[in-house]
Amino acid sequence: LDVLYLFSNRLTGIIPTELAKLVKLTYADFGHNYFVGQFWPELVNMGSYQQRLNYLYMNDNLLTGRIPEAISTLAGLYALYVSNNYFTGP
């Protein structure tokens, strides 16, 4: 699976940790749902195959906490959309 499109499905709860095992994922859209919890922490701990992820949409959810600085290590990431959540910090 290289594209995961869950946009606007009224999904709730946390983003499942198992999704971080999708090693060929290049595009993930979790936008416009009701996901809670912190920024997808498993994402920044995925190992070398995390470099394949190019687009990550997490906008318009109920996510909290800080966006980890380690997100900057995702060299293949072209777009990161996280607006309209409840993130804190600088």
mmCIF file of N, CA and C in Angstrom:
data_model
loop_
_atom_site.group_PDB
_atom_site.id
_atom_site.type_symbol
_atom_site.label_atom_id
_atom_site.label_comp_id
_atom_site.label_asym_id
_atom_site.label_seq_id
_atom_site.Cartn_x
_atom_site.Cartn_y
_atom_site.Cartn_z
ATOM 1 N N LEU A 1 0.852 -1.183 0.000
ATOM 2 C CA LEU A 1 0.000 0.000 0.000
ATOM 3 C C LEU A 1 0.886 1.230 0.000
ATOM 4 N N ASP A 2 0.706 2.079 -0.986
ATOM 5 C CA ASP A 2 1.522 3.291 -1.008
ATOM 6 C C ASP A 2 0.705 4.565 -0.821
ATOM 7 N N VAL A 3 -0.623 4.482 -0.936
ATOM 8 C CA VAL A 3 -1.489 5.639 -0.704
ATOM 9 C C VAL A 3 -2.566 5.249 0.296
ATOM 10 N N LEU A 4 -2.705 6.051 1.334
ATOM 11 C CA LEU A 4 -3.746 5.838 2.341
ATOM 12 C C LEU A 4 -4.562 7.123 2.429
ATOM 13 N N TYR A 5 -5.801 7.063 1.997
ATOM 14 C CA TYR A 5 -6.654 8.247 1.911
ATOM 15 C C TYR A 5 -7.863 8.037 2.821
ATOM 16 N N LEU A 6 -7.814 8.639 4.005
ATOM 17 C CA LEU A 6 -8.892 8.520 4.990
ATOM 18 C C LEU A 6 -9.606 9.851 5.202
ATOM 19 N N PHE A 7 -9.468 10.758 4.286
ATOM 20 C CA PHE A 7 -9.999 12.111 4.363
ATOM 21 C C PHE A 7 -11.507 12.125 4.621
ATOM 22 N N SER A 8 -11.914 12.912 5.615
ATOM 23 C CA SER A 8 -13.306 13.244 5.879
ATOM 24 C C SER A 8 -14.223 12.020 6.006
ATOM 25 N N ASN A 9 -13.887 11.145 6.941
ATOM 26 C CA ASN A 9 -14.693 9.955 7.184
ATOM 27 C C ASN A 9 -15.295 9.920 8.585
ATOM 28 N N ARG A 10 -15.134 11.001 9.331
ATOM 29 C CA ARG A 10 -15.628 11.072 10.713
ATOM 30 C C ARG A 10 -15.004 9.996 11.599
ATOM 31 N N LEU A 11 -13.750 9.655 11.309
ATOM 32 C CA LEU A 11 -13.036 8.666 12.109
ATOM 33 C C LEU A 11 -12.657 9.268 13.456
ATOM 34 N N THR A 12 -12.650 8.457 14.492
ATOM 35 C CA THR A 12 -12.340 8.919 15.847
ATOM 36 C C THR A 12 -11.230 8.071 16.449
ATOM 37 N N GLY A 13 -10.736 8.522 17.605
ATOM 38 C CA GLY A 13 -9.693 7.776 18.313
ATOM 39 C C GLY A 13 -8.316 8.225 17.887
ATOM 40 N N ILE A 14 -7.324 7.411 18.229
ATOM 41 C CA ILE A 14 -5.951 7.735 17.851
ATOM 42 C C ILE A 14 -5.647 7.132 16.484
ATOM 43 N N ILE A 15 -4.654 7.681 15.825
ATOM 44 C CA ILE A 15 -4.213 7.101 14.557
ATOM 45 C C ILE A 15 -3.509 5.797 14.897
ATOM 46 N N PRO A 16 -3.948 4.685 14.364
ATOM 47 C CA PRO A 16 -3.386 3.386 14.752
ATOM 48 C C PRO A 16 -1.883 3.286 14.531
ATOM 49 N N THR A 17 -1.185 2.791 15.530
ATOM 50 C CA THR A 17 0.270 2.645 15.440
ATOM 51 C C THR A 17 0.671 1.664 14.341
ATOM 52 N N GLU A 18 -0.180 0.721 14.048
ATOM 53 C CA GLU A 18 0.131 -0.291 13.032
ATOM 54 C C GLU A 18 0.326 0.315 11.644
ATOM 55 N N LEU A 19 -0.248 1.479 11.410
ATOM 56 C CA LEU A 19 -0.104 2.108 10.097
ATOM 57 C C LEU A 19 1.341 2.494 9.807
ATOM 58 N N ALA A 20 2.137 2.650 10.847
ATOM 59 C CA ALA A 20 3.552 2.981 10.659
ATOM 60 C C ALA A 20 4.305 1.819 10.023
ATOM 61 N N LYS A 21 3.695 0.648 9.984
ATOM 62 C CA LYS A 21 4.330 -0.526 9.371
ATOM 63 C C LYS A 21 4.126 -0.575 7.861
ATOM 64 N N LEU A 22 3.401 0.365 7.321
ATOM 65 C CA LEU A 22 3.185 0.417 5.868
ATOM 66 C C LEU A 22 4.438 1.006 5.224
ATOM 67 N N VAL A 23 5.389 0.154 4.930
ATOM 68 C CA VAL A 23 6.721 0.591 4.540
ATOM 69 C C VAL A 23 6.799 1.260 3.174
ATOM 70 N N LYS A 24 5.785 1.091 2.339
ATOM 71 C CA LYS A 24 5.796 1.714 1.012
ATOM 72 C C LYS A 24 4.930 2.965 0.944
ATOM 73 N N LEU A 25 4.440 3.414 2.077
ATOM 74 C CA LEU A 25 3.532 4.544 2.120
ATOM 75 C C LEU A 25 4.218 5.819 1.629
ATOM 76 N N THR A 26 3.630 6.444 0.616
ATOM 77 C CA THR A 26 4.158 7.711 0.101
ATOM 78 C C THR A 26 3.199 8.863 0.347
ATOM 79 N N TYR A 27 1.918 8.554 0.525
ATOM 80 C CA TYR A 27 0.889 9.580 0.682
ATOM 81 C C TYR A 27 -0.082 9.118 1.762
ATOM 82 N N ALA A 28 -0.248 9.931 2.803
ATOM 83 C CA ALA A 28 -1.179 9.602 3.885
ATOM 84 C C ALA A 28 -2.038 10.823 4.182
ATOM 85 N N ASP A 29 -3.340 10.655 4.103
ATOM 86 C CA ASP A 29 -4.267 11.756 4.374
ATOM 87 C C ASP A 29 -5.238 11.337 5.474
ATOM 88 N N PHE A 30 -5.038 11.917 6.647
ATOM 89 C CA PHE A 30 -5.899 11.686 7.806
ATOM 90 C C PHE A 30 -6.784 12.900 8.067
ATOM 91 N N GLY A 31 -6.798 13.841 7.163
ATOM 92 C CA GLY A 31 -7.459 15.129 7.358
ATOM 93 C C GLY A 31 -8.969 15.052 7.511
ATOM 94 N N HIS A 32 -9.506 16.064 8.194
ATOM 95 C CA HIS A 32 -10.944 16.251 8.381
ATOM 96 C C HIS A 32 -11.615 15.051 9.033
ATOM 97 N N ASN A 33 -11.052 14.618 10.154
ATOM 98 C CA ASN A 33 -11.634 13.555 10.953
ATOM 99 C C ASN A 33 -11.685 14.035 12.401
ATOM 100 N N TYR A 34 -11.783 13.122 13.318
ATOM 101 C CA TYR A 34 -11.817 13.463 14.747
ATOM 102 C C TYR A 34 -10.736 12.704 15.506
ATOM 103 N N PHE A 35 -9.564 12.547 14.878
ATOM 104 C CA PHE A 35 -8.471 11.861 15.540
ATOM 105 C C PHE A 35 -7.984 12.673 16.737
ATOM 106 N N VAL A 36 -7.642 11.976 17.805
ATOM 107 C CA VAL A 36 -7.151 12.609 19.035
ATOM 108 C C VAL A 36 -5.757 12.074 19.349
ATOM 109 N N GLY A 37 -5.154 12.657 20.370
ATOM 110 C CA GLY A 37 -3.830 12.206 20.790
ATOM 111 C C GLY A 37 -2.759 13.097 20.210
ATOM 112 N N GLN A 38 -1.538 12.624 20.323
ATOM 113 C CA GLN A 38 -0.405 13.415 19.870
ATOM 114 C C GLN A 38 -0.090 13.132 18.417
ATOM 115 N N PHE A 39 0.772 13.990 17.875
ATOM 116 C CA PHE A 39 1.256 13.795 16.509
ATOM 117 C C PHE A 39 1.709 12.357 16.367
ATOM 118 N N TRP A 40 1.453 11.724 15.279
ATOM 119 C CA TRP A 40 1.744 10.322 15.005
ATOM 120 C C TRP A 40 3.180 9.978 15.389
ATOM 121 N N PRO A 41 3.454 9.616 16.674
ATOM 122 C CA PRO A 41 4.835 9.445 17.135
ATOM 123 C C PRO A 41 5.573 8.319 16.439
ATOM 124 N N GLU A 42 4.881 7.288 16.010
ATOM 125 C CA GLU A 42 5.532 6.159 15.347
ATOM 126 C C GLU A 42 6.151 6.562 14.015
ATOM 127 N N LEU A 43 5.626 7.617 13.430
ATOM 128 C CA LEU A 43 6.112 8.067 12.133
ATOM 129 C C LEU A 43 7.594 8.396 12.160
ATOM 130 N N VAL A 44 8.039 9.085 13.174
ATOM 131 C CA VAL A 44 9.437 9.511 13.217
ATOM 132 C C VAL A 44 10.360 8.411 13.720
ATOM 133 N N ASN A 45 9.812 7.256 14.057
ATOM 134 C CA ASN A 45 10.621 6.128 14.511
ATOM 135 C C ASN A 45 10.531 4.948 13.553
ATOM 136 N N MET A 46 10.165 5.200 12.312
ATOM 137 C CA MET A 46 9.921 4.119 11.366
ATOM 138 C C MET A 46 11.177 3.550 10.737
ATOM 139 N N GLY A 47 12.318 4.164 10.914
ATOM 140 C CA GLY A 47 13.532 3.646 10.295
ATOM 141 C C GLY A 47 13.761 4.239 8.919
ATOM 142 N N SER A 48 14.614 3.580 8.149
ATOM 143 C CA SER A 48 15.039 4.143 6.863
ATOM 144 C C SER A 48 13.910 4.248 5.846
ATOM 145 N N TYR A 49 12.901 3.395 5.928
ATOM 146 C CA TYR A 49 11.843 3.459 4.934
ATOM 147 C C TYR A 49 10.916 4.646 5.117
ATOM 148 N N GLN A 50 11.082 5.402 6.193
ATOM 149 C CA GLN A 50 10.283 6.608 6.379
ATOM 150 C C GLN A 50 10.584 7.634 5.290
ATOM 151 N N GLN A 51 11.690 7.480 4.614
ATOM 152 C CA GLN A 51 12.072 8.431 3.577
ATOM 153 C C GLN A 51 11.122 8.390 2.387
ATOM 154 N N ARG A 52 10.303 7.386 2.271
ATOM 155 C CA ARG A 52 9.368 7.275 1.158
ATOM 156 C C ARG A 52 8.157 8.193 1.316
ATOM 157 N N LEU A 53 7.821 8.556 2.521
ATOM 158 C CA LEU A 53 6.627 9.375 2.749
ATOM 159 C C LEU A 53 6.839 10.774 2.187
ATOM 160 N N ASN A 54 6.003 11.142 1.213
ATOM 161 C CA ASN A 54 6.132 12.442 0.563
ATOM 162 C C ASN A 54 5.085 13.449 1.023
ATOM 163 N N TYR A 55 3.879 12.973 1.306
ATOM 164 C CA TYR A 55 2.782 13.868 1.668
ATOM 165 C C TYR A 55 2.077 13.333 2.903
ATOM 166 N N LEU A 56 1.917 14.191 3.902
ATOM 167 C CA LEU A 56 1.227 13.810 5.127
ATOM 168 C C LEU A 56 0.229 14.904 5.489
ATOM 169 N N TYR A 57 -1.032 14.535 5.483
ATOM 170 C CA TYR A 57 -2.108 15.456 5.821
ATOM 171 C C TYR A 57 -2.722 15.000 7.149
ATOM 172 N N MET A 58 -2.643 15.857 8.158
ATOM 173 C CA MET A 58 -3.235 15.570 9.462
ATOM 174 C C MET A 58 -4.106 16.746 9.900
ATOM 175 N N ASN A 59 -4.440 17.596 8.968
ATOM 176 C CA ASN A 59 -5.178 18.820 9.267
ATOM 177 C C ASN A 59 -6.617 18.538 9.689
ATOM 178 N N ASP A 60 -7.170 19.478 10.422
ATOM 179 C CA ASP A 60 -8.575 19.454 10.835
ATOM 180 C C ASP A 60 -8.947 18.197 11.614
ATOM 181 N N ASN A 61 -8.217 17.972 12.695
ATOM 182 C CA ASN A 61 -8.501 16.901 13.639
ATOM 183 C C ASN A 61 -8.503 17.490 15.044
ATOM 184 N N LEU A 62 -8.333 16.674 16.034
ATOM 185 C CA LEU A 62 -8.301 17.121 17.432
ATOM 186 C C LEU A 62 -6.968 16.747 18.070
ATOM 187 N N LEU A 63 -5.906 16.772 17.294
ATOM 188 C CA LEU A 63 -4.586 16.360 17.771
ATOM 189 C C LEU A 63 -3.996 17.407 18.707
ATOM 190 N N THR A 64 -3.209 16.952 19.681
ATOM 191 C CA THR A 64 -2.640 17.829 20.704
ATOM 192 C C THR A 64 -1.145 17.579 20.856
ATOM 193 N N GLY A 65 -0.525 18.338 21.739
ATOM 194 C CA GLY A 65 0.897 18.156 22.025
ATOM 195 C C GLY A 65 1.758 18.935 21.059
ATOM 196 N N ARG A 66 2.980 18.478 20.927
ATOM 197 C CA ARG A 66 3.948 19.150 20.064
ATOM 198 C C ARG A 66 4.231 18.315 18.831
ATOM 199 N N ILE A 67 4.572 18.980 17.768
ATOM 200 C CA ILE A 67 5.052 18.289 16.583
ATOM 201 C C ILE A 67 6.529 17.997 16.835
ATOM 202 N N PRO A 68 6.935 16.737 16.806
ATOM 203 C CA PRO A 68 8.324 16.412 17.153
ATOM 204 C C PRO A 68 9.322 17.013 16.165
ATOM 205 N N GLU A 69 10.438 17.480 16.697
ATOM 206 C CA GLU A 69 11.478 18.047 15.836
ATOM 207 C C GLU A 69 12.011 17.010 14.863
ATOM 208 N N ALA A 70 11.927 15.755 15.241
ATOM 209 C CA ALA A 70 12.432 14.676 14.392
ATOM 210 C C ALA A 70 11.696 14.592 13.061
ATOM 211 N N ILE A 71 10.581 15.286 12.922
ATOM 212 C CA ILE A 71 9.876 15.292 11.646
ATOM 213 C C ILE A 71 10.780 15.857 10.551
ATOM 214 N N SER A 72 11.735 16.672 10.945
ATOM 215 C CA SER A 72 12.659 17.256 9.973
ATOM 216 C C SER A 72 13.605 16.221 9.380
ATOM 217 N N THR A 73 13.663 15.020 9.954
ATOM 218 C CA THR A 73 14.524 13.963 9.411
ATOM 219 C C THR A 73 13.858 13.209 8.268
ATOM 220 N N LEU A 74 12.602 13.496 7.996
ATOM 221 C CA LEU A 74 11.898 12.840 6.897
ATOM 222 C C LEU A 74 12.300 13.523 5.592
ATOM 223 N N ALA A 75 13.398 13.100 5.039
ATOM 224 C CA ALA A 75 13.997 13.775 3.887
ATOM 225 C C ALA A 75 13.097 13.785 2.661
ATOM 226 N N GLY A 76 12.228 12.808 2.508
ATOM 227 C CA GLY A 76 11.372 12.745 1.343
ATOM 228 C C GLY A 76 10.072 13.506 1.486
ATOM 229 N N LEU A 77 9.845 14.103 2.649
ATOM 230 C CA LEU A 77 8.570 14.772 2.904
ATOM 231 C C LEU A 77 8.515 16.109 2.173
ATOM 232 N N TYR A 78 7.583 16.219 1.220
ATOM 233 C CA TYR A 78 7.397 17.449 0.460
ATOM 234 C C TYR A 78 6.348 18.354 1.083
ATOM 235 N N ALA A 79 5.314 17.741 1.672
ATOM 236 C CA ALA A 79 4.211 18.529 2.212
ATOM 237 C C ALA A 79 3.740 17.941 3.532
ATOM 238 N N LEU A 80 3.556 18.822 4.507
ATOM 239 C CA LEU A 80 3.048 18.441 5.824
ATOM 240 C C LEU A 80 1.952 19.432 6.185
ATOM 241 N N TYR A 81 0.728 18.941 6.292
ATOM 242 C CA TYR A 81 -0.409 19.790 6.621
ATOM 243 C C TYR A 81 -0.933 19.409 8.003
ATOM 244 N N VAL A 82 -0.847 20.336 8.948
ATOM 245 C CA VAL A 82 -1.263 20.055 10.323
ATOM 246 C C VAL A 82 -2.161 21.150 10.889
ATOM 247 N N SER A 83 -2.687 22.013 10.057
ATOM 248 C CA SER A 83 -3.493 23.132 10.539
ATOM 249 C C SER A 83 -4.784 22.657 11.188
ATOM 250 N N ASN A 84 -5.353 23.531 11.995
ATOM 251 C CA ASN A 84 -6.618 23.300 12.668
ATOM 252 C C ASN A 84 -6.627 22.069 13.571
ATOM 253 N N ASN A 85 -5.618 22.016 14.424
ATOM 254 C CA ASN A 85 -5.514 21.039 15.494
ATOM 255 C C ASN A 85 -5.266 21.827 16.770
ATOM 256 N N TYR A 86 -4.780 21.178 17.793
ATOM 257 C CA TYR A 86 -4.516 21.845 19.072
ATOM 258 C C TYR A 86 -3.075 21.657 19.499
ATOM 259 N N PHE A 87 -2.161 21.770 18.544
ATOM 260 C CA PHE A 87 -0.740 21.616 18.847
ATOM 261 C C PHE A 87 -0.250 22.798 19.687
ATOM 262 N N THR A 88 0.782 22.537 20.486
ATOM 263 C CA THR A 88 1.366 23.577 21.344
ATOM 264 C C THR A 88 2.856 23.712 21.052
ATOM 265 N N GLY A 89 3.430 24.762 21.569
ATOM 266 C CA GLY A 89 4.864 24.963 21.459
ATOM 267 C C GLY A 89 5.241 25.931 20.372
ATOM 268 N N PRO A 90 6.535 26.153 20.260
ATOM 269 C CA PRO A 90 7.006 27.103 19.248
ATOM 270 C C PRO A 90 6.845 26.586 17.830
#
